Amino acid sequence: DQQVKQNSPSLSVQEGRISILNCDYTNSMFDYFLWYKKYPAEGPTFLISISSIKDKNEDGRFTVFLNKSAKHLSLHIVPSQPGDSAVYFCAASEGGATNKLIFGTGTLLAVQP
Amino acid sequence: DTEVTQTPKHLVMGMTNKKSLKCEQHMGHRAMYWYKQKAKKPPELMFVYSYEKLSINESVPSRFSPECPNSSLLNLHLHALQPEDSALYLCASRPTGVNEKLFFGSGTQLSVL
């Protein structure tokens, strides 16, 4: 039972254009969402997060949008750069003391020069 | 110091061997995690320690034995592993509080022969 899904296994974008990565979840108890970037054989690196009380959070080139009614979030990267090429995971948690974090299936982003 | 340090980076072991993975952080985080990641899959939660006590065990086989000797250290003891246990093992830590992100180490790439 995959509670967090990223339906696009891969995405290819031209340098300078917008990258949009999507994520859907099923558990209505999730109240905190994060995006991580990962290179092979390395640990995930935190990018940006959003709490369920917000519908948008922005940090530089990265913006995360949350649509609670649709149980959907998206990460926008503008402008995309070749160094952004990596696997992107969305993750969700119900909060609480131990903050159990559930990862999505991942999307491989390739930014073409 | 904002790092989670994992050693060794690579480990090859036979099915009868006993080995240990080590994780260390000096950020004062009181929640520490073990995740397992197979190729082309998302990280899967194995164990969570909160204030040096095991708070979550995701039904992990007993051949994996976690230990948290103090607030900075987390070990994963391995014994009688199977080839299917070959994976990237990721350690993470998190500050206590609501909506805090996890900080990940770079992982130990484990191969079981």
PDB file of C-alpha atoms in Angstrom, chain B residues 5-112:
ATOM      1  CA  THR B   5      28.265  10.784   9.373  1.00  0.00           C
ATOM      2  CA  GLN B   6      27.941   7.142   8.394  1.00  0.00           C
ATOM      3  CA  THR B   7      30.694   4.535   8.341  1.00  0.00           C
ATOM      4  CA  PRO B   8      31.725   2.534   6.457  1.00  0.00           C
ATOM      5  CA  LYS B   9      30.696   3.932   3.063  1.00  0.00           C
ATOM      6  CA  HIS B  10      30.888   0.484   1.479  1.00  0.00           C
ATOM      7  CA  LEU B  11      30.648  -2.976   3.044  1.00  0.00           C
ATOM      8  CA  VAL B  12      30.820  -6.445   1.537  1.00  0.00           C
ATOM      9  CA  MET B  13      29.940  -9.340   3.798  1.00  0.00           C
ATOM     10  CA  GLY B  14      29.199 -13.024   3.593  1.00  0.00           C
ATOM     11  CA  MET B  15      25.985 -14.560   4.855  1.00  0.00           C
ATOM     12  CA  THR B  16      27.681 -15.902   7.994  1.00  0.00           C
ATOM     13  CA  ASN B  17      29.458 -12.675   8.912  1.00  0.00           C
ATOM     14  CA  LYS B  18      28.647 -10.249  11.711  1.00  0.00           C
ATOM     15  CA  LYS B  19      29.177  -6.584  10.958  1.00  0.00           C
ATOM     16  CA  SER B  20      27.988  -3.212  12.228  1.00  0.00           C
ATOM     17  CA  LEU B  21      27.030   0.059  10.590  1.00  0.00           C
ATOM     18  CA  LYS B  22      27.723   3.236  12.497  1.00  0.00           C
ATOM     19  CA  CYS B  23      26.013   6.630  12.427  1.00  0.00           C
ATOM     20  CA  GLU B  24      27.007   9.765  14.310  1.00  0.00           C
ATOM     21  CA  GLN B  25      25.589  13.283  14.633  1.00  0.00           C
ATOM     22  CA  HIS B  26      26.514  16.201  16.849  1.00  0.00           C
ATOM     23  CA  MET B  27      23.559  18.459  16.179  1.00  0.00           C
ATOM     24  CA  GLY B  28      21.818  17.582  19.427  1.00  0.00           C
ATOM     25  CA  HIS B  29      19.037  15.763  17.595  1.00  0.00           C
ATOM     26  CA  ARG B  30      17.180  13.321  19.836  1.00  0.00           C
ATOM     27  CA  ALA B  31      15.412  11.344  17.082  1.00  0.00           C
ATOM     28  CA  MET B  32      17.480   9.013  14.904  1.00  0.00           C
ATOM     29  CA  TYR B  33      16.409   6.764  12.053  1.00  0.00           C
ATOM     30  CA  TRP B  34      17.522   3.841   9.922  1.00  0.00           C
ATOM     31  CA  TYR B  35      16.186   3.598   6.363  1.00  0.00           C
ATOM     32  CA  LYS B  36      16.904   0.983   3.695  1.00  0.00           C
ATOM     33  CA  GLN B  37      16.907   1.824  -0.004  1.00  0.00           C
ATOM     34  CA  LYS B  38      17.018  -0.689  -2.837  1.00  0.00           C
ATOM     35  CA  ALA B  39      17.891   0.428  -6.361  1.00  0.00           C
ATOM     36  CA  LYS B  40      15.140   2.451  -8.097  1.00  0.00           C
ATOM     37  CA  LYS B  41      12.961   2.309  -4.964  1.00  0.00           C
ATOM     38  CA  PRO B  42      12.170   4.921  -2.293  1.00  0.00           C
ATOM     39  CA  PRO B  43      13.852   4.785   1.123  1.00  0.00           C
ATOM     40  CA  GLU B  44      11.929   2.466   3.467  1.00  0.00           C
ATOM     41  CA  LEU B  45      11.794   3.135   7.185  1.00  0.00           C
ATOM     42  CA  MET B  46      13.313   0.438   9.393  1.00  0.00           C
ATOM     43  CA  PHE B  47      13.753   1.841  12.908  1.00  0.00           C
ATOM     44  CA  VAL B  48      13.237   5.070  14.838  1.00  0.00           C
ATOM     45  CA  TYR B  49      14.896   5.968  18.141  1.00  0.00           C
ATOM     46  CA  SER B  50      13.523   8.789  20.231  1.00  0.00           C
ATOM     47  CA  TYR B  51      15.584   9.923  23.228  1.00  0.00           C
ATOM     48  CA  GLU B  52      17.725   6.795  22.882  1.00  0.00           C
ATOM     49  CA  LYS B  53      14.731   4.473  23.120  1.00  0.00           C
ATOM     50  CA  LEU B  54      13.414   2.392  20.235  1.00  0.00           C
ATOM     51  CA  SER B  55      10.040   3.875  19.311  1.00  0.00           C
ATOM     52  CA  ILE B  56       9.344   2.346  15.887  1.00  0.00           C
ATOM     53  CA  ASN B  57      10.326  -1.048  14.446  1.00  0.00           C
ATOM     54  CA  GLU B  58       8.762  -1.530  11.022  1.00  0.00           C
ATOM     55  CA  SER B  59       8.614  -5.322  11.376  1.00  0.00           C
ATOM     56  CA  VAL B  60      12.277  -5.649  10.475  1.00  0.00           C
ATOM     57  CA  PRO B  61      13.773  -9.188  10.626  1.00  0.00           C
ATOM     58  CA  SER B  62      15.820  -9.912  13.747  1.00  0.00           C
ATOM     59  CA  ARG B  63      18.997 -10.324  11.706  1.00  0.00           C
ATOM     60  CA  PHE B  64      19.038  -6.498  11.861  1.00  0.00           C
ATOM     61  CA  SER B  65      19.630  -5.270  15.417  1.00  0.00           C
ATOM     62  CA  PRO B  66      19.682  -1.524  16.134  1.00  0.00           C
ATOM     63  CA  GLU B  67      21.406   0.086  19.084  1.00  0.00           C
ATOM     64  CA  CYS B  68      21.526   3.663  20.337  1.00  0.00           C
ATOM     65  CA  PRO B  69      24.338   3.846  22.932  1.00  0.00           C
ATOM     66  CA  ASN B  70      23.964   7.604  23.447  1.00  0.00           C
ATOM     67  CA  SER B  71      22.262  10.642  21.950  1.00  0.00           C
ATOM     68  CA  SER B  72      24.921  11.067  19.244  1.00  0.00           C
ATOM     69  CA  LEU B  73      25.416   7.492  18.088  1.00  0.00           C
ATOM     70  CA  LEU B  74      23.281   4.946  16.282  1.00  0.00           C
ATOM     71  CA  ASN B  75      24.449   1.487  15.286  1.00  0.00           C
ATOM     72  CA  LEU B  76      22.924  -1.220  13.135  1.00  0.00           C
ATOM     73  CA  HIS B  77      24.265  -4.699  13.880  1.00  0.00           C
ATOM     74  CA  LEU B  78      24.037  -7.193  11.038  1.00  0.00           C
ATOM     75  CA  HIS B  79      24.125 -10.972  11.359  1.00  0.00           C
ATOM     76  CA  ALA B  80      23.274 -13.833   9.013  1.00  0.00           C
ATOM     77  CA  LEU B  81      22.082 -11.529   6.263  1.00  0.00           C
ATOM     78  CA  GLN B  82      20.708 -12.693   2.945  1.00  0.00           C
ATOM     79  CA  PRO B  83      21.745 -11.507  -0.537  1.00  0.00           C
ATOM     80  CA  GLU B  84      18.383  -9.688  -0.829  1.00  0.00           C
ATOM     81  CA  ASP B  85      19.461  -7.481   2.081  1.00  0.00           C
ATOM     82  CA  SER B  86      21.975  -5.823  -0.224  1.00  0.00           C
ATOM     83  CA  ALA B  87      20.966  -2.154  -0.338  1.00  0.00           C
ATOM     84  CA  LEU B  88      21.924   1.388   0.633  1.00  0.00           C
ATOM     85  CA  TYR B  89      21.405   1.862   4.367  1.00  0.00           C
ATOM     86  CA  LEU B  90      20.658   5.442   5.340  1.00  0.00           C
ATOM     87  CA  CYS B  91      20.830   7.004   8.768  1.00  0.00           C
ATOM     88  CA  ALA B  92      18.967  10.206   9.569  1.00  0.00           C
ATOM     89  CA  SER B  93      18.432  12.475  12.536  1.00  0.00           C
ATOM     90  CA  ARG B  94      15.837  15.084  13.390  1.00  0.00           C
ATOM     91  CA  PRO B  95      15.385  17.791  15.983  1.00  0.00           C
ATOM     92  CA  THR B  96      12.521  17.190  18.386  1.00  0.00           C
ATOM     93  CA  GLY B  97       9.521  19.353  17.755  1.00  0.00           C
ATOM     94  CA  VAL B  98       6.728  19.615  15.239  1.00  0.00           C
ATOM     95  CA  ASN B  99       7.383  19.690  11.512  1.00  0.00           C
ATOM     96  CA  GLU B 100      11.115  19.253  11.563  1.00  0.00           C
ATOM     97  CA  LYS B 101      12.984  17.859   8.573  1.00  0.00           C
ATOM     98  CA  LEU B 102      15.241  14.825   8.635  1.00  0.00           C
ATOM     99  CA  PHE B 103      18.951  15.218   8.009  1.00  0.00           C
ATOM    100  CA  PHE B 104      20.413  12.226   6.169  1.00  0.00           C
ATOM    101  CA  GLY B 105      23.874  10.739   6.080  1.00  0.00           C
ATOM    102  CA  SER B 106      25.429   9.649   2.799  1.00  0.00           C
ATOM    103  CA  GLY B 107      24.663   6.002   3.488  1.00  0.00           C
ATOM    104  CA  THR B 108      26.436   2.655   3.620  1.00  0.00           C
ATOM    105  CA  GLN B 109      26.277   0.609   0.416  1.00  0.00           C
ATOM    106  CA  LEU B 110      25.995  -2.988   1.613  1.00  0.00           C
ATOM    107  CA  SER B 111      26.577  -6.060  -0.538  1.00  0.00           C
ATOM    108  CA  VAL B 112      25.804  -9.501   0.880  1.00  0.00           C
TER     109      VAL B 112
END
